mmCIF file of the C-alpha atoms, coordinates in Angstrom:
data_MODEL
# 
_entry.id   MODEL 
# 
loop_
_atom_site.group_PDB 
_atom_site.id 
_atom_site.type_symbol 
_atom_site.label_atom_id 
_atom_site.label_alt_id 
_atom_site.label_comp_id 
_atom_site.label_asym_id 
_atom_site.label_entity_id 
_atom_site.label_seq_id 
_atom_site.pdbx_PDB_ins_code 
_atom_site.Cartn_x 
_atom_site.Cartn_y 
_atom_site.Cartn_z 
_atom_site.occupancy 
_atom_site.B_iso_or_equiv 
_atom_site.pdbx_formal_charge 
_atom_site.auth_seq_id 
_atom_site.auth_comp_id 
_atom_site.auth_asym_id 
_atom_site.auth_atom_id 
_atom_site.pdbx_PDB_model_num 
ATOM 1   C CA . GLN A 1 1   ? 1.056   -10.153 -13.494 1.00 0.00 ? 1   GLN A CA 1 
ATOM 2   C CA . VAL A 1 2   ? -2.071  -9.749  -11.677 1.00 0.00 ? 2   VAL A CA 1 
ATOM 3   C CA . GLN A 1 3   ? -5.677  -8.221  -12.646 1.00 0.00 ? 3   GLN A CA 1 
ATOM 4   C CA . LEU A 1 4   ? -7.909  -7.126  -10.137 1.00 0.00 ? 4   LEU A CA 1 
ATOM 5   C CA . VAL A 1 5   ? -11.526 -7.158  -10.346 1.00 0.00 ? 5   VAL A CA 1 
ATOM 6   C CA . GLU A 1 6   ? -13.727 -4.573  -8.688  1.00 0.00 ? 6   GLU A CA 1 
ATOM 7   C CA . SER A 1 7   ? -17.175 -4.994  -7.808  1.00 0.00 ? 7   SER A CA 1 
ATOM 8   C CA . GLY A 1 8   ? -19.993 -3.676  -5.210  1.00 0.00 ? 8   GLY A CA 1 
ATOM 9   C CA . GLY A 1 9   ? -20.300 0.062   -6.617  1.00 0.00 ? 9   GLY A CA 1 
ATOM 10  C CA . GLY A 1 10  ? -23.498 1.507   -6.910  1.00 0.00 ? 10  GLY A CA 1 
ATOM 11  C CA . LEU A 1 11  ? -26.281 4.074   -5.963  1.00 0.00 ? 11  LEU A CA 1 
ATOM 12  C CA . VAL A 1 12  ? -26.945 5.007   -2.483  1.00 0.00 ? 12  VAL A CA 1 
ATOM 13  C CA . GLN A 1 13  ? -28.540 7.694   -0.397  1.00 0.00 ? 13  GLN A CA 1 
ATOM 14  C CA . PRO A 1 14  ? -26.455 9.682   2.139   1.00 0.00 ? 14  PRO A CA 1 
ATOM 15  C CA . GLY A 1 15  ? -26.372 8.040   5.510   1.00 0.00 ? 15  GLY A CA 1 
ATOM 16  C CA . GLY A 1 16  ? -26.217 4.857   3.809   1.00 0.00 ? 16  GLY A CA 1 
ATOM 17  C CA . SER A 1 17  ? -24.036 2.049   3.236   1.00 0.00 ? 17  SER A CA 1 
ATOM 18  C CA . LEU A 1 18  ? -22.042 0.155   0.926   1.00 0.00 ? 18  LEU A CA 1 
ATOM 19  C CA . THR A 1 19  ? -19.205 -2.555  0.363   1.00 0.00 ? 19  THR A CA 1 
ATOM 20  C CA . LEU A 1 20  ? -16.781 -2.710  -2.168  1.00 0.00 ? 20  LEU A CA 1 
ATOM 21  C CA . SER A 1 21  ? -14.569 -5.681  -3.055  1.00 0.00 ? 21  SER A CA 1 
ATOM 22  C CA . CYS A 1 22  ? -11.839 -6.462  -4.999  1.00 0.00 ? 22  CYS A CA 1 
ATOM 23  C CA . ALA A 1 23  ? -10.264 -9.780  -6.127  1.00 0.00 ? 23  ALA A CA 1 
ATOM 24  C CA . ALA A 1 24  ? -6.787  -10.591 -7.448  1.00 0.00 ? 24  ALA A CA 1 
ATOM 25  C CA . SER A 1 25  ? -6.842  -12.856 -10.156 1.00 0.00 ? 25  SER A CA 1 
ATOM 26  C CA . ARG A 1 26  ? -4.169  -14.936 -8.480  1.00 0.00 ? 26  ARG A CA 1 
ATOM 27  C CA . ARG A 1 27  ? -3.211  -15.917 -4.949  1.00 0.00 ? 27  ARG A CA 1 
ATOM 28  C CA . ILE A 1 28  ? 0.283   -13.316 -3.929  1.00 0.00 ? 28  ILE A CA 1 
ATOM 29  C CA . LEU A 1 29  ? 2.445   -15.684 -1.942  1.00 0.00 ? 29  LEU A CA 1 
ATOM 30  C CA . ARG A 1 30  ? 4.530   -12.414 -1.660  1.00 0.00 ? 30  ARG A CA 1 
ATOM 31  C CA . VAL A 1 31  ? 4.138   -9.607  0.818   1.00 0.00 ? 31  VAL A CA 1 
ATOM 32  C CA . TYR A 1 32  ? 1.535   -7.013  0.026   1.00 0.00 ? 32  TYR A CA 1 
ATOM 33  C CA . THR A 1 33  ? -0.308  -4.064  0.197   1.00 0.00 ? 33  THR A CA 1 
ATOM 34  C CA . MET A 1 34  ? -4.016  -3.360  -1.007  1.00 0.00 ? 34  MET A CA 1 
ATOM 35  C CA . GLY A 1 35  ? -5.702  0.011   -0.884  1.00 0.00 ? 35  GLY A CA 1 
ATOM 36  C CA . TRP A 1 36  ? -8.486  1.987   -1.994  1.00 0.00 ? 36  TRP A CA 1 
ATOM 37  C CA . TYR A 1 37  ? -8.277  5.351   -4.226  1.00 0.00 ? 37  TYR A CA 1 
ATOM 38  C CA . ARG A 1 38  ? -11.179 7.833   -5.288  1.00 0.00 ? 38  ARG A CA 1 
ATOM 39  C CA . GLN A 1 39  ? -11.459 10.001  -8.370  1.00 0.00 ? 39  GLN A CA 1 
ATOM 40  C CA . ALA A 1 40  ? -14.522 12.345  -8.274  1.00 0.00 ? 40  ALA A CA 1 
ATOM 41  C CA . PRO A 1 41  ? -15.079 14.412  -11.192 1.00 0.00 ? 41  PRO A CA 1 
ATOM 42  C CA . GLY A 1 42  ? -12.549 17.611  -11.216 1.00 0.00 ? 42  GLY A CA 1 
ATOM 43  C CA . ASN A 1 43  ? -10.433 16.136  -8.695  1.00 0.00 ? 43  ASN A CA 1 
ATOM 44  C CA . GLN A 1 44  ? -7.387  14.227  -8.526  1.00 0.00 ? 44  GLN A CA 1 
ATOM 45  C CA . ARG A 1 45  ? -7.004  10.337  -7.488  1.00 0.00 ? 45  ARG A CA 1 
ATOM 46  C CA . GLU A 1 46  ? -6.681  10.175  -3.551  1.00 0.00 ? 46  GLU A CA 1 
ATOM 47  C CA . LEU A 1 47  ? -5.885  7.453   -1.051  1.00 0.00 ? 47  LEU A CA 1 
ATOM 48  C CA . VAL A 1 48  ? -9.046  6.192   0.640   1.00 0.00 ? 48  VAL A CA 1 
ATOM 49  C CA . ALA A 1 49  ? -7.800  3.453   2.730   1.00 0.00 ? 49  ALA A CA 1 
ATOM 50  C CA . LEU A 1 50  ? -4.517  1.059   2.852   1.00 0.00 ? 50  LEU A CA 1 
ATOM 51  C CA . ILE A 1 51  ? -4.397  -2.281  4.489   1.00 0.00 ? 51  ILE A CA 1 
ATOM 52  C CA . MET A 1 52  ? -1.040  -3.959  4.928   1.00 0.00 ? 52  MET A CA 1 
ATOM 53  C CA . ASN A 1 53  ? 0.330   -7.682  4.945   1.00 0.00 ? 53  ASN A CA 1 
ATOM 54  C CA . GLY A 1 54  ? 0.064   -7.327  8.846   1.00 0.00 ? 54  GLY A CA 1 
ATOM 55  C CA . ASP A 1 55  ? -3.301  -6.034  8.455   1.00 0.00 ? 55  ASP A CA 1 
ATOM 56  C CA . ASN A 1 56  ? -2.237  -2.728  9.696   1.00 0.00 ? 56  ASN A CA 1 
ATOM 57  C CA . THR A 1 57  ? -4.268  0.007   8.116   1.00 0.00 ? 57  THR A CA 1 
ATOM 58  C CA . ASN A 1 58  ? -4.140  3.804   7.270   1.00 0.00 ? 58  ASN A CA 1 
ATOM 59  C CA . TYR A 1 59  ? -7.233  5.626   6.266   1.00 0.00 ? 59  TYR A CA 1 
ATOM 60  C CA . ALA A 1 60  ? -7.849  8.798   4.724   1.00 0.00 ? 60  ALA A CA 1 
ATOM 61  C CA . GLU A 1 61  ? -9.007  11.584  7.443   1.00 0.00 ? 61  GLU A CA 1 
ATOM 62  C CA . SER A 1 62  ? -12.080 12.272  5.724   1.00 0.00 ? 62  SER A CA 1 
ATOM 63  C CA . VAL A 1 63  ? -12.938 8.786   6.307   1.00 0.00 ? 63  VAL A CA 1 
ATOM 64  C CA . LYS A 1 64  ? -11.458 7.756   9.493   1.00 0.00 ? 64  LYS A CA 1 
ATOM 65  C CA . GLY A 1 65  ? -14.276 6.192   11.854  1.00 0.00 ? 65  GLY A CA 1 
ATOM 66  C CA . ARG A 1 66  ? -16.956 5.683   8.785   1.00 0.00 ? 66  ARG A CA 1 
ATOM 67  C CA . PHE A 1 67  ? -15.022 3.386   6.032   1.00 0.00 ? 67  PHE A CA 1 
ATOM 68  C CA . THR A 1 68  ? -12.995 0.009   7.211   1.00 0.00 ? 68  THR A CA 1 
ATOM 69  C CA . ILE A 1 69  ? -10.669 -1.746  4.946   1.00 0.00 ? 69  ILE A CA 1 
ATOM 70  C CA . SER A 1 70  ? -10.172 -5.613  5.560   1.00 0.00 ? 70  SER A CA 1 
ATOM 71  C CA . ARG A 1 71  ? -8.201  -8.366  3.689   1.00 0.00 ? 71  ARG A CA 1 
ATOM 72  C CA . ASP A 1 72  ? -8.604  -11.994 2.888   1.00 0.00 ? 72  ASP A CA 1 
ATOM 73  C CA . ASN A 1 73  ? -5.858  -13.326 1.784   1.00 0.00 ? 73  ASN A CA 1 
ATOM 74  C CA . ALA A 1 74  ? -6.911  -16.873 1.291   1.00 0.00 ? 74  ALA A CA 1 
ATOM 75  C CA . LYS A 1 75  ? -9.123  -15.474 -1.319  1.00 0.00 ? 75  LYS A CA 1 
ATOM 76  C CA . THR A 1 76  ? -6.633  -12.405 -1.835  1.00 0.00 ? 76  THR A CA 1 
ATOM 77  C CA . THR A 1 77  ? -9.445  -9.972  -1.844  1.00 0.00 ? 77  THR A CA 1 
ATOM 78  C CA . VAL A 1 78  ? -9.368  -6.179  -0.178  1.00 0.00 ? 78  VAL A CA 1 
ATOM 79  C CA . TYR A 1 79  ? -12.812 -4.965  0.870   1.00 0.00 ? 79  TYR A CA 1 
ATOM 80  C CA . LEU A 1 80  ? -14.005 -1.633  1.965   1.00 0.00 ? 80  LEU A CA 1 
ATOM 81  C CA . GLN A 1 81  ? -17.082 -1.097  4.138   1.00 0.00 ? 81  GLN A CA 1 
ATOM 82  C CA . MET A 1 82  ? -18.641 2.268   3.742   1.00 0.00 ? 82  MET A CA 1 
ATOM 83  C CA . ASN A 1 83  ? -21.117 3.807   6.239   1.00 0.00 ? 83  ASN A CA 1 
ATOM 84  C CA . SER A 1 84  ? -22.571 6.831   6.912   1.00 0.00 ? 84  SER A CA 1 
ATOM 85  C CA . LEU A 1 85  ? -22.113 7.515   3.219   1.00 0.00 ? 85  LEU A CA 1 
ATOM 86  C CA . LYS A 1 86  ? -21.771 11.386  2.275   1.00 0.00 ? 86  LYS A CA 1 
ATOM 87  C CA . PRO A 1 87  ? -22.370 13.032  -1.325  1.00 0.00 ? 87  PRO A CA 1 
ATOM 88  C CA . GLU A 1 88  ? -18.988 13.963  -0.932  1.00 0.00 ? 88  GLU A CA 1 
ATOM 89  C CA . ASP A 1 89  ? -17.642 10.595  -0.911  1.00 0.00 ? 89  ASP A CA 1 
ATOM 90  C CA . THR A 1 90  ? -19.229 10.465  -4.668  1.00 0.00 ? 90  THR A CA 1 
ATOM 91  C CA . ALA A 1 91  ? -16.303 8.919   -7.193  1.00 0.00 ? 91  ALA A CA 1 
ATOM 92  C CA . VAL A 1 92  ? -15.069 6.057   -9.054  1.00 0.00 ? 92  VAL A CA 1 
ATOM 93  C CA . TYR A 1 93  ? -12.998 3.896   -6.450  1.00 0.00 ? 93  TYR A CA 1 
ATOM 94  C CA . TYR A 1 94  ? -10.063 2.055   -7.564  1.00 0.00 ? 94  TYR A CA 1 
ATOM 95  C CA . CYS A 1 95  ? -8.281  -1.099  -6.283  1.00 0.00 ? 95  CYS A CA 1 
ATOM 96  C CA . ASN A 1 96  ? -5.043  -0.989  -6.225  1.00 0.00 ? 96  ASN A CA 1 
ATOM 97  C CA . LEU A 1 97  ? -2.191  -3.951  -5.111  1.00 0.00 ? 97  LEU A CA 1 
ATOM 98  C CA . ASN A 1 98  ? 1.232   -3.391  -4.469  1.00 0.00 ? 98  ASN A CA 1 
ATOM 99  C CA . ILE A 1 99  ? 4.148   -5.115  -3.918  1.00 0.00 ? 99  ILE A CA 1 
ATOM 100 C CA . PRO A 1 100 ? 6.729   -4.094  -1.278  1.00 0.00 ? 100 PRO A CA 1 
ATOM 101 C CA . GLY A 1 101 ? 10.094  -3.246  -3.038  1.00 0.00 ? 101 GLY A CA 1 
ATOM 102 C CA . THR A 1 102 ? 8.718   -2.817  -6.351  1.00 0.00 ? 102 THR A CA 1 
ATOM 103 C CA . PRO A 1 103 ? 7.773   0.594   -7.983  1.00 0.00 ? 103 PRO A CA 1 
ATOM 104 C CA . GLN A 1 104 ? 4.846   -1.528  -9.728  1.00 0.00 ? 104 GLN A CA 1 
ATOM 105 C CA . ASP A 1 105 ? 1.208   -1.193  -9.111  1.00 0.00 ? 105 ASP A CA 1 
ATOM 106 C CA . TYR A 1 106 ? -1.495  -3.254  -10.196 1.00 0.00 ? 106 TYR A CA 1 
ATOM 107 C CA . TRP A 1 107 ? -5.173  -1.186  -10.507 1.00 0.00 ? 107 TRP A CA 1 
ATOM 108 C CA . GLY A 1 108 ? -8.713  -2.352  -10.814 1.00 0.00 ? 108 GLY A CA 1 
ATOM 109 C CA . GLN A 1 109 ? -11.246 -1.224  -13.217 1.00 0.00 ? 109 GLN A CA 1 
ATOM 110 C CA . GLY A 1 110 ? -13.045 1.298   -11.120 1.00 0.00 ? 110 GLY A CA 1 
ATOM 111 C CA . THR A 1 111 ? -16.552 1.033   -9.427  1.00 0.00 ? 111 THR A CA 1 
ATOM 112 C CA . GLN A 1 112 ? -18.523 3.830   -9.171  1.00 0.00 ? 112 GLN A CA 1 
ATOM 113 C CA . VAL A 1 113 ? -20.257 5.064   -6.159  1.00 0.00 ? 113 VAL A CA 1 
ATOM 114 C CA . THR A 1 114 ? -22.890 7.259   -6.078  1.00 0.00 ? 114 THR A CA 1 
ATOM 115 C CA . VAL A 1 115 ? -24.258 9.041   -2.841  1.00 0.00 ? 115 VAL A CA 1 
ATOM 116 C CA . SER A 1 116 ? -27.496 11.445  -3.809  1.00 0.00 ? 116 SER A CA 1 
ATOM 117 C CA . SER A 1 117 ? -30.578 11.628  -2.668  1.00 0.00 ? 117 SER A CA 1 
# 
């Protein structure tokens, strides 16, 4: 089993930047995918960005060009660098880890990102 611990959320002004981190409780030897999802009040949880074992990435259209996802395999950690933040980016951001071939997902506790003046 894996536990994910998120950090880096907070309050930022529009146009500002924030970086989220998510560290797994142990080293993963198998191939794995990590990603960030977010859920705003009244909305469904949506995929923000995904990074695969080979560092291929997917981004939601709304964040392309502004957000960058990366991973440090030695630390089993995923990051989300968020630039040019907009009020509509306000949400609780959740880290996810998935091991391909299984339906199980591991989730972080969520970290609040608020973009407001």
